[in-house]
Amino acid sequence: MASPMRSLLTDLSRYVRCFHVFLAKSTEHQTMKQFVEQQLPGLLASTGSGKSAINILSVGGGAGEIDLQIISAVQASYPGVAINNEVIEPSADQILKYKVDYRLYEAEFELHLPGFTFNH
């Protein structure tokens, strides 16, 4: 018997709509922002020390709102250390927004953000 549940990956516009409903009904972004501000700096103190590069994997990163905050925190903790960010996001529209926001964020905060690898 076939499942009555449809995969969100078969209709990417539905995927994006569902993601926006999820964000509107959850505290996910607020919780992640708190984590980035309050807990991530302490974790970074022990994880990146002595490394010549830091690798970040973003799975389902949407338009990158949280990812860019995380990358900014990593750069603040390890200035001059190369950061490699690989993004896996099924929606090409979200990836496009991520790329645009990445360039705006870089210019606004005068940061040199890492190169990205985008996969969808």
XYZ file of C-alpha atoms in Angstrom:
120
model
C 0.000 0.000 0.000
C 1.425 3.368 -0.997
C 1.961 5.938 1.718
C -0.537 8.840 1.703
C 2.387 11.132 2.613
C 3.889 12.935 -0.370
C 7.570 13.662 -0.464
C 8.323 17.358 -0.211
C 11.116 16.840 -2.704
C 8.679 16.119 -5.519
C 7.258 19.657 -5.292
C 9.958 22.132 -4.326
C 7.589 25.107 -4.114
C 5.593 23.114 -1.546
C 8.836 22.330 0.261
C 9.606 26.056 0.583
C 6.035 26.865 1.686
C 6.199 24.126 4.336
C 9.569 25.395 5.522
C 8.162 28.920 5.947
C 5.163 27.559 7.879
C 7.575 25.633 10.091
C 9.598 28.799 10.775
C 6.446 30.800 11.521
C 5.133 28.189 13.978
C 8.428 27.281 15.662
C 11.134 29.015 17.633
C 13.871 27.328 15.620
C 15.585 30.483 14.368
C 15.328 32.233 17.739
C 16.712 29.161 19.492
C 19.558 28.823 17.000
C 20.400 32.516 17.343
C 20.587 32.102 21.134
C 22.817 29.066 20.678
C 25.146 30.940 18.296
C 25.413 33.893 20.671
C 25.589 32.072 24.008
C 27.018 28.576 23.523
C 28.855 28.414 20.205
C 31.785 30.652 21.249
C 32.638 28.252 24.093
C 32.434 25.249 21.795
C 34.579 26.953 19.177
C 37.312 27.582 21.734
C 38.095 23.870 21.800
C 37.168 22.635 18.329
C 39.104 24.880 15.961
C 42.279 25.455 17.911
C 45.406 24.823 15.865
C 43.556 23.997 12.657
C 44.513 25.510 9.321
C 40.955 25.098 8.004
C 37.505 24.625 9.485
C 34.899 22.670 7.537
C 31.202 23.413 7.929
C 28.416 21.246 6.502
C 24.971 22.812 6.186
C 22.165 20.343 5.555
C 18.850 21.996 4.702
C 20.254 25.443 5.432
C 17.412 27.224 3.665
C 18.451 30.712 2.620
C 21.423 30.657 5.007
C 20.166 32.993 7.724
C 21.578 30.895 10.562
C 24.573 29.609 8.589
C 25.886 33.124 8.054
C 25.671 33.845 11.780
C 27.569 30.640 12.535
C 30.252 31.454 9.960
C 30.597 34.956 11.387
C 31.116 33.483 14.875
C 33.722 31.035 13.551
C 35.571 33.855 11.793
C 35.513 35.965 14.947
C 37.013 33.073 16.922
C 39.586 32.144 14.269
C 40.482 35.132 12.120
C 42.599 34.185 9.137
C 41.720 30.478 9.306
C 40.235 29.131 6.074
C 36.579 28.153 6.299
C 35.071 25.665 3.867
C 31.275 25.662 3.837
C 29.353 22.986 1.989
C 25.610 23.593 1.632
C 23.078 20.872 0.846
C 19.660 22.346 0.119
C 17.015 20.785 -2.147
C 15.488 24.091 -3.253
C 17.313 25.994 -6.000
C 15.351 29.126 -4.992
C 16.622 28.867 -1.427
C 20.181 28.392 -2.697
C 19.816 31.501 -4.853
C 18.613 33.491 -1.818
C 21.510 32.054 0.193
C 23.988 33.278 -2.430
C 22.435 36.764 -2.545
C 22.294 37.048 1.265
C 25.886 35.805 1.463
C 27.087 38.678 -0.754
C 24.984 41.279 1.119
C 26.160 39.994 4.505
C 29.779 40.032 3.353
C 29.492 43.655 2.189
C 27.492 44.897 5.196
C 29.869 43.521 7.806
C 33.024 43.934 5.710
C 33.810 40.262 6.068
C 35.702 37.978 3.799
C 33.399 35.004 3.856
C 34.564 31.614 2.704
C 33.885 30.073 -0.631
C 30.834 27.893 -0.689
C 29.981 24.634 -2.364
C 26.247 24.435 -3.092
C 24.478 21.117 -3.706
C 20.806 20.520 -4.412
